Coordinates of N, CA and C in Angstrom, one line a residue:
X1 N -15.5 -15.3 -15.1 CA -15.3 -14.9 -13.7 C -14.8 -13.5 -13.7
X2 N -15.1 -12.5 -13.1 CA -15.1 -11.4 -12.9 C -13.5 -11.5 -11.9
X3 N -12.3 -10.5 -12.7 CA -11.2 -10.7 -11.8 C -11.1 -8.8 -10.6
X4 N -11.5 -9.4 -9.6 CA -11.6 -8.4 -8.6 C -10.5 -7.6 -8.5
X5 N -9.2 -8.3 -8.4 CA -8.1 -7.6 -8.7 C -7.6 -6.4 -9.8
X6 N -9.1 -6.7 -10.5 CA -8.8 -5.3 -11.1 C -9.9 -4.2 -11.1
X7 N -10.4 -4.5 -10.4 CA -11.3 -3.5 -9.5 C -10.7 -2.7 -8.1
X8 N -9.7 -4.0 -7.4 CA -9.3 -3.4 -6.2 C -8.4 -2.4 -6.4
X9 N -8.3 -1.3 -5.8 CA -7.2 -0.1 -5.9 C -5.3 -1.0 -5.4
X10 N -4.6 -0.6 -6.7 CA -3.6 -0.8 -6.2 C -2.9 -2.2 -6.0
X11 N -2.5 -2.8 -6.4 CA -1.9 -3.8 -6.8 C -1.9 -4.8 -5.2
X12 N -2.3 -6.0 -5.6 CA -2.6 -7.0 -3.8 C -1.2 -7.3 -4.2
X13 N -0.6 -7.9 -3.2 CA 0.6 -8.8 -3.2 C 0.6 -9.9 -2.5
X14 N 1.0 -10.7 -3.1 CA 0.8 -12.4 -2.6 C 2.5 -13.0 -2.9
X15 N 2.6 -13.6 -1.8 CA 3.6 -14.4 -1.4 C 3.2 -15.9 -1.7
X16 N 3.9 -16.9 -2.9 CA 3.5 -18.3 -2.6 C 4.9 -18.9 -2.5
X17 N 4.4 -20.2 -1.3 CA 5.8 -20.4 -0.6 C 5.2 -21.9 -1.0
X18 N 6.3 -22.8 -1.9 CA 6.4 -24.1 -2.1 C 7.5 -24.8 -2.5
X19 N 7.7 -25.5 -2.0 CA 8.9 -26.7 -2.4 C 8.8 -27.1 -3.7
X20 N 7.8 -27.1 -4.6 CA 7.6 -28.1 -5.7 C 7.3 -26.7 -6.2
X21 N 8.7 -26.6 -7.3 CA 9.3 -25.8 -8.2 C 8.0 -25.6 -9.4
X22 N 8.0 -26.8 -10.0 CA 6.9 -26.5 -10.9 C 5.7 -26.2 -10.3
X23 N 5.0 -26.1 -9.8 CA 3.5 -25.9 -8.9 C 3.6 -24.4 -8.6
X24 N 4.9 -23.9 -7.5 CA 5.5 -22.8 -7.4 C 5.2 -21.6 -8.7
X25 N 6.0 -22.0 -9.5 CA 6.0 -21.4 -10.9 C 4.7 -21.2 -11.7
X26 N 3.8 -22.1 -11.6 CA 2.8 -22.4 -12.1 C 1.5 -21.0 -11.7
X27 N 1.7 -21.6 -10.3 CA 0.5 -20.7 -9.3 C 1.2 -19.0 -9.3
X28 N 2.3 -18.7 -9.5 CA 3.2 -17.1 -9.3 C 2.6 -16.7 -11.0
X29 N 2.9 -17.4 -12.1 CA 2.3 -16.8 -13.4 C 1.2 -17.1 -13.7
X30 N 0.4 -17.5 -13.0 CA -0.7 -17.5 -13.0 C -1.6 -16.3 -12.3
X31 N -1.6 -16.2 -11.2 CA -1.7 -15.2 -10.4 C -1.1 -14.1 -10.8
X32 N 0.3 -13.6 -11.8 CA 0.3 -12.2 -12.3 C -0.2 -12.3 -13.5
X33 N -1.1 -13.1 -14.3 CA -1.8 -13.2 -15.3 C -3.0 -12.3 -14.5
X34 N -3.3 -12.7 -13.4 CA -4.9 -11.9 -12.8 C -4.3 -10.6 -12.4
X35 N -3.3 -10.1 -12.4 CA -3.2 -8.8 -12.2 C -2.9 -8.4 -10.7
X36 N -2.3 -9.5 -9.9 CA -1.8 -9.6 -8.6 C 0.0 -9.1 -9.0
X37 N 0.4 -8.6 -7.7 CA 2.1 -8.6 -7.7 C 2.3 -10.0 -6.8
X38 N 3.5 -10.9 -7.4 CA 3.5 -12.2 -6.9 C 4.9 -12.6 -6.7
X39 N 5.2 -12.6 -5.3 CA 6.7 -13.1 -5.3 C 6.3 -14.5 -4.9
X40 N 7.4 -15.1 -4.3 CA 7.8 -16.5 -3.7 C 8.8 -17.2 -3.5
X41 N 8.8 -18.1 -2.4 CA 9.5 -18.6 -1.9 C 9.9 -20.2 -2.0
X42 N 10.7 -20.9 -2.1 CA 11.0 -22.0 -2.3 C 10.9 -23.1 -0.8
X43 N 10.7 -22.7 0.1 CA 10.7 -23.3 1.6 C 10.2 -22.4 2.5
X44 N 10.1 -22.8 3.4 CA 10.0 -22.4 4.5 C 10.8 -21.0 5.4
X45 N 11.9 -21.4 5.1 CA 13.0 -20.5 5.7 C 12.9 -19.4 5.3
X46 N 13.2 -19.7 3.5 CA 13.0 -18.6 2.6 C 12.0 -17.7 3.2
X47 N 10.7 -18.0 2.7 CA 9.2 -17.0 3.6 C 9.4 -16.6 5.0
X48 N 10.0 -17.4 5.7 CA 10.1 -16.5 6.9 C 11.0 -15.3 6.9
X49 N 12.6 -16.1 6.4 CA 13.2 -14.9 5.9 C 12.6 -13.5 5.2
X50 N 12.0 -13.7 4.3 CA 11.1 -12.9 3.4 C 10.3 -12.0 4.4
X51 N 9.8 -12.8 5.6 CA 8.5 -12.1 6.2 C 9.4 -11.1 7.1
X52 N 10.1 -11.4 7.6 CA 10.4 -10.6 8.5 C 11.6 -9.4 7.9
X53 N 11.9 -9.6 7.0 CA 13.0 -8.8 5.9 C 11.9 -7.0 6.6
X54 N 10.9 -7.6 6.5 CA 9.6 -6.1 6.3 C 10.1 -5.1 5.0
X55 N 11.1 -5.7 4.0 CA 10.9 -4.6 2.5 C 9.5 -5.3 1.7
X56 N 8.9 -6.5 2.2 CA 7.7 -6.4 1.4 C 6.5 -6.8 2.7
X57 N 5.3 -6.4 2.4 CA 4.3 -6.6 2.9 C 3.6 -7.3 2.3
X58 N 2.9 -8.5 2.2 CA 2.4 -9.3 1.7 C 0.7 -9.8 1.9
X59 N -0.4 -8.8 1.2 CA -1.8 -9.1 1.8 C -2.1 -10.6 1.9
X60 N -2.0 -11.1 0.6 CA -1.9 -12.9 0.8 C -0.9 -13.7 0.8
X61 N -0.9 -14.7 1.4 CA 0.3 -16.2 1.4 C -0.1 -16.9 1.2
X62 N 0.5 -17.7 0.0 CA -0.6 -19.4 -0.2 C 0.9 -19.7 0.6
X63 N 0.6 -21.0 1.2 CA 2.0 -21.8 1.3 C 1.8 -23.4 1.8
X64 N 2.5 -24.1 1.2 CA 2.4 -25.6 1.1 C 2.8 -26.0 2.7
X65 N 1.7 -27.0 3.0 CA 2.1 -27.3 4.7 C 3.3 -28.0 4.9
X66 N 3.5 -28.9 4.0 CA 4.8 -30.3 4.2 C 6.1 -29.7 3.4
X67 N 6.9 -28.7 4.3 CA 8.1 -28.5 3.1 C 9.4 -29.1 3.8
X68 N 10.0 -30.1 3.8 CA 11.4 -30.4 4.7 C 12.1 -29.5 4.2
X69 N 13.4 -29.4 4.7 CA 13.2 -30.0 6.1 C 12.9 -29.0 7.4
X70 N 12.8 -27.6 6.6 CA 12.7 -26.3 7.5 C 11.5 -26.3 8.2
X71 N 11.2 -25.2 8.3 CA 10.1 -24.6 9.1 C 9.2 -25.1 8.0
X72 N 8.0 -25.4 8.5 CA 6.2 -25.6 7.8 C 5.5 -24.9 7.7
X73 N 4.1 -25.1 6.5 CA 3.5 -24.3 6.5 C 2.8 -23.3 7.6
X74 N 2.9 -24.5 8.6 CA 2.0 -23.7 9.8 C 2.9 -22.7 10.8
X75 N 4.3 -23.0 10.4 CA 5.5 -22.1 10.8 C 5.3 -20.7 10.4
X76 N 4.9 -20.7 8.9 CA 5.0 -19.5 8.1 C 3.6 -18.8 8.2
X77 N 2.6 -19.7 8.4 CA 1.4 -19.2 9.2 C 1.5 -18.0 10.5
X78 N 2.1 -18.8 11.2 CA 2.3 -18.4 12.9 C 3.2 -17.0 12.3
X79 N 4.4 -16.9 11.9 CA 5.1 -15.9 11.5 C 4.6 -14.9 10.0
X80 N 3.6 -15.0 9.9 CA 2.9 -14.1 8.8 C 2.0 -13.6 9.9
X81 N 1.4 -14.0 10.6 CA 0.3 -13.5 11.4 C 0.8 -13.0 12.1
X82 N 2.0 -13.1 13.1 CA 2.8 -12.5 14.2 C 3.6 -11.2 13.6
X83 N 4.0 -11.1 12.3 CA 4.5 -9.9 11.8 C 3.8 -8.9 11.0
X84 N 2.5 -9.6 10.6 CA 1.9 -8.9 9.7 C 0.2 -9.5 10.3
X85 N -0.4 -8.8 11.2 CA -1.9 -9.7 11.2 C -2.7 -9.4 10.8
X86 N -3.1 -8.3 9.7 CA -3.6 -8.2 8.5 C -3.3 -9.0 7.3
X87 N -2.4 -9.5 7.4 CA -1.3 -10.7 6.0 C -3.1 -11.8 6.4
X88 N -3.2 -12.5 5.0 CA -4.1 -13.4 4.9 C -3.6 -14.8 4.8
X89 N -3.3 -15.8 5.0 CA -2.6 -16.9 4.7 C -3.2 -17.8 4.4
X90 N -3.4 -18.6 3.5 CA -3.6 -20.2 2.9 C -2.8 -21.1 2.7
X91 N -3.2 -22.4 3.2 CA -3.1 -23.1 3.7 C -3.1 -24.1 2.9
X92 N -2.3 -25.3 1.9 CA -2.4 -25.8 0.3 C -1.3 -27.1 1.2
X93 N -2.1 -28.0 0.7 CA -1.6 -29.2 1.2 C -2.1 -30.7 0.4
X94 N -1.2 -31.7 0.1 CA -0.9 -32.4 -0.7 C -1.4 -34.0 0.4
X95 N -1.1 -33.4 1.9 CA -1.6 -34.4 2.9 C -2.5 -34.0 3.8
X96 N -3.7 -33.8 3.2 CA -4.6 -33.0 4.2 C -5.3 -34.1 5.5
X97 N -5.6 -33.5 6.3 CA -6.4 -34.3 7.9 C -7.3 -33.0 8.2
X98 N -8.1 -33.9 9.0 CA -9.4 -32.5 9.6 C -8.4 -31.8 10.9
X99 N -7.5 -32.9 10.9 CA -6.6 -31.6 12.5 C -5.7 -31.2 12.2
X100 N -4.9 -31.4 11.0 CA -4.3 -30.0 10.2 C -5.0 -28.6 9.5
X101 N -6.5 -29.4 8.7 CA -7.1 -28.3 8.5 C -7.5 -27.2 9.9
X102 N -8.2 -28.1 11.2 CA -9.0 -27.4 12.3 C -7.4 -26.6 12.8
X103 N -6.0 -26.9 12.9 CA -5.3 -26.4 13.3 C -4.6 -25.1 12.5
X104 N -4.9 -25.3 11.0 CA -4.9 -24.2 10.3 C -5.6 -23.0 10.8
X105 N -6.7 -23.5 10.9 CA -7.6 -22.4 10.7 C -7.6 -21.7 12.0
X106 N -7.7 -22.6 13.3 CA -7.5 -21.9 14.7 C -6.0 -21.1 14.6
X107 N -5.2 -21.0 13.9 CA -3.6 -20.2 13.8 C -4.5 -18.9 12.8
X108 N -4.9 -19.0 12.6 CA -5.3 -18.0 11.9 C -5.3 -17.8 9.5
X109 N -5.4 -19.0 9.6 CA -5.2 -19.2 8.5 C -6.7 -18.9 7.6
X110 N -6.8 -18.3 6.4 CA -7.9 -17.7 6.2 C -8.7 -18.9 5.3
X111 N -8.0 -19.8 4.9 CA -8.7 -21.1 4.1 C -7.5 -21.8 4.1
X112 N -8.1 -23.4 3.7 CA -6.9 -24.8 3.4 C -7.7 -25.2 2.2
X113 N -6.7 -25.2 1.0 CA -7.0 -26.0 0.4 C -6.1 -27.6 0.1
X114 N -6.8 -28.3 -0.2 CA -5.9 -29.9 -0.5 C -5.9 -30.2 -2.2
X115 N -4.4 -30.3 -2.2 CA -3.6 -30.6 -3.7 C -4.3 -32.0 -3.9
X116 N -4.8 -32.1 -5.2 CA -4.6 -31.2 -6.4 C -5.4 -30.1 -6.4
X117 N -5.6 -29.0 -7.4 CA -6.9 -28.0 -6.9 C -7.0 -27.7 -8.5
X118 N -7.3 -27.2 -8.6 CA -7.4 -26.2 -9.8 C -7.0 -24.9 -9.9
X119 N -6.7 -24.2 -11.3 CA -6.1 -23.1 -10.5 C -6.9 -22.0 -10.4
X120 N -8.2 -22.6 -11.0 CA -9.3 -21.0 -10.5 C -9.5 -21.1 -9.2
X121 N -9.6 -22.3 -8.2 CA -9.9 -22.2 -7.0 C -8.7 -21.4 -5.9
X122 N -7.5 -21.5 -6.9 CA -6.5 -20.0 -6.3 C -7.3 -18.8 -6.0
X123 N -7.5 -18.4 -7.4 CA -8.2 -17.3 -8.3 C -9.5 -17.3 -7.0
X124 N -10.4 -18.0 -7.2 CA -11.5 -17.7 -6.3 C -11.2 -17.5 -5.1
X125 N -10.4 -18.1 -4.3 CA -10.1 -17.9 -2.8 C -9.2 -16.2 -2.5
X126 N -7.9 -16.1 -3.3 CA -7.8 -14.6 -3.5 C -8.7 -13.3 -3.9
X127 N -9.7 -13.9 -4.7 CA -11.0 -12.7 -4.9 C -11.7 -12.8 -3.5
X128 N -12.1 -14.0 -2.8 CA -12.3 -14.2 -1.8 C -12.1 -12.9 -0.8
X129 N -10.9 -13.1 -0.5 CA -9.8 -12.5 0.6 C -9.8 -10.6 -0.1
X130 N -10.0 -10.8 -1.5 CA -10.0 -9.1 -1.7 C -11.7 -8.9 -1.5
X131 N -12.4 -9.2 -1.8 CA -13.5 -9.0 -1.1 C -13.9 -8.7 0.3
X132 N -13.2 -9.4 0.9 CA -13.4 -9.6 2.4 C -12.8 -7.8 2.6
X133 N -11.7 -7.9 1.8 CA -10.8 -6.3 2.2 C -11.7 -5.6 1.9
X134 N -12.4 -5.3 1.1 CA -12.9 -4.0 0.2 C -14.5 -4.2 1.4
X135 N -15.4 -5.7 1.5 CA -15.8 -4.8 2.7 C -15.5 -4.2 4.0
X136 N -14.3 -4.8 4.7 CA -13.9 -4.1 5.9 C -13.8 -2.4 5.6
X137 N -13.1 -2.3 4.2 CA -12.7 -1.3 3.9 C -14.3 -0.1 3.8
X138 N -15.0 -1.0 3.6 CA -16.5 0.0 3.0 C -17.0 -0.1 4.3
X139 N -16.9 -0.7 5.5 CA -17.3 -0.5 6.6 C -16.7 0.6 7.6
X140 N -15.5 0.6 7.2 CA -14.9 1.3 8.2 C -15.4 2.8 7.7
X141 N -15.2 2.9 6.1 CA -15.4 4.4 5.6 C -17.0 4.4 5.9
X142 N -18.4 3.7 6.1 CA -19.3 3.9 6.6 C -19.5 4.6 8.1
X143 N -19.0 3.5 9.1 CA -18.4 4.0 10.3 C -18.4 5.0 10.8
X144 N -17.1 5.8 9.6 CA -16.7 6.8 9.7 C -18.3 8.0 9.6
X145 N -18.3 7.9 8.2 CA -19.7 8.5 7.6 C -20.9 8.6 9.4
X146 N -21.4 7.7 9.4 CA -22.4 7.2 10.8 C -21.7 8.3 11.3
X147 N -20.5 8.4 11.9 CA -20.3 9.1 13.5 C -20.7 10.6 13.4
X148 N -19.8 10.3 11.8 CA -19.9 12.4 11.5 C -21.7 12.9 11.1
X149 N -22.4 11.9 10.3 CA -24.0 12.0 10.8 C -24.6 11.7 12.0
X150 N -23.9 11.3 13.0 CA -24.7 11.2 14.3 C -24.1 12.8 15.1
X151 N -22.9 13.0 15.0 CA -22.0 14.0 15.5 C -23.0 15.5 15.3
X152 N -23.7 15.3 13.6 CA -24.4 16.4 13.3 C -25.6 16.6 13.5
X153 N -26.2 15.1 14.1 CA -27.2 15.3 14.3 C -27.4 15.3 15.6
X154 N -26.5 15.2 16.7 CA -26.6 15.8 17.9 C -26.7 17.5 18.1
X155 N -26.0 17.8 17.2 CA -25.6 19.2 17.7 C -27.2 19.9 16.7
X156 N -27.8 19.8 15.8 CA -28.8 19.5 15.5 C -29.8 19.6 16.8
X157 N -29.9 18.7 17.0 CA -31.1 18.3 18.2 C -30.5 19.5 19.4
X158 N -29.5 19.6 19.5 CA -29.4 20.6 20.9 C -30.0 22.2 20.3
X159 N -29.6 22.4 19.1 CA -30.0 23.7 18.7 C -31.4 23.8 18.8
X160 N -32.3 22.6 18.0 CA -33.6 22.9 18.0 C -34.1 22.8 19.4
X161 N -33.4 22.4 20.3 CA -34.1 22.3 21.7 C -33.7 23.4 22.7
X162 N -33.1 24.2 22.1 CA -32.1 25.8 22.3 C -33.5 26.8 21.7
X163 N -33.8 26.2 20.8 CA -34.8 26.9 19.9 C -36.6 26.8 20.7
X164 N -36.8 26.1 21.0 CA -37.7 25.7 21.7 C -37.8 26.2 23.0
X165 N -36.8 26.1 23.7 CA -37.0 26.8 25.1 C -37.0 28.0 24.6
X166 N -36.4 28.9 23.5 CA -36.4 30.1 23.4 C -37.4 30.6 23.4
X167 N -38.4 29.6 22.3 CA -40.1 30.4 21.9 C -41.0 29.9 23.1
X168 N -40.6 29.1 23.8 CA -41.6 28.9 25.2 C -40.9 30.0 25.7
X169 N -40.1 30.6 26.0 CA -40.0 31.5 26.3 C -40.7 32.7 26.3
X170 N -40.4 33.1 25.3 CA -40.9 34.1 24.4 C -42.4 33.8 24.3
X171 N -43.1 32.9 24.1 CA -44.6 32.3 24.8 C -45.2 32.8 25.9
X172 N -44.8 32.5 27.0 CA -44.5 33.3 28.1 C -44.3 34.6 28.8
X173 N -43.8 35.3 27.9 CA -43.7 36.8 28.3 C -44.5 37.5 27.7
X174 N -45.3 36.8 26.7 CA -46.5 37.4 25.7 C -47.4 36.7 26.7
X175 N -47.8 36.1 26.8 CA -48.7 35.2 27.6 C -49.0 36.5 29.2
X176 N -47.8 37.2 29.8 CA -48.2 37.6 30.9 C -48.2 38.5 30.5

């Protein structure tokens, strides 16, 4: 599998927020095995604490939905998106339902996955989410490109039509 993170410019950083210490530990060296910067959080509190701190910005969040007895995953959701709504958030849960997933996803959560997983399916969902960046990112610098070739090719078209009345012009005065 091709690790995108080392294609992307500049180091992603990912926040994983879980109660279950070993899983926690597991998925953080894991993910700086792929060449991510990876903090994390032990609860709920923690991550929100963390989010709103603003000394880190965080492009991705995995975070476990069921953490007692603080704030939930879908807490840390709602407050990753409200401070940061470029932050990407996943959604990893041990008790999954289709109305926790549908309620993920309507908060803005960018995938759910349900424990157990694997840990390439981290890996894939983070390549995921840097993909998604790098096209926004190739769109906007297209965009850009488009306006300054439309920009030129207006002014373009006024000249040759500057040009044109000139030699009808000049057509014309030979003509009489």
């Amino acid at each position: 599998m091709v690790n995108i993170a080392e294609l992307f410019p500049g180091k992603t950083r990912i926040l994983v927020v879980d109660d279950d210490s070993d899983l926690r530990l597991t998925l953080c060296e894991y993910l700086e095995s792929r060449n991510f910067t990876v903090s994390s959080a032990r609860n709920g509190s923690e991550a929100v604490t963390l989010l709103q701190s603003r000394k880190h910005t965080f492009d991705i969040i995995f975070t476990d939905l069921m953490m007692p007895p603080g704030p939930d995953g879908m807490e840390v959701l709602k407050a990753a998106k409200q401070l940061n709504p470029l932050s990407y958030v996943v959604v990893m849960t041990g008790y999954s339902s289709i109305e926790t997933a549908i309620e993920s996803i309507r908060c803005g959560a960018f995938d759910y996955l349900t424990k157990p997983f694997k840990l390439a399916e981290i890996e894939i969902v983070a390549n995921r989410i840097l993909e998604y960046l790098i096209l926004i990112d190739d769109n906007k610098r297209l965009s850009s490109k488009l306006a300054m070739a439309t920009e030129k090719s207006t002014t373009i078209d006024s000249r040759l039509e500057r040009i044109e009345y000139l030699l009808s012009s000049l057509v014309t005065k030979v003509s009489v």
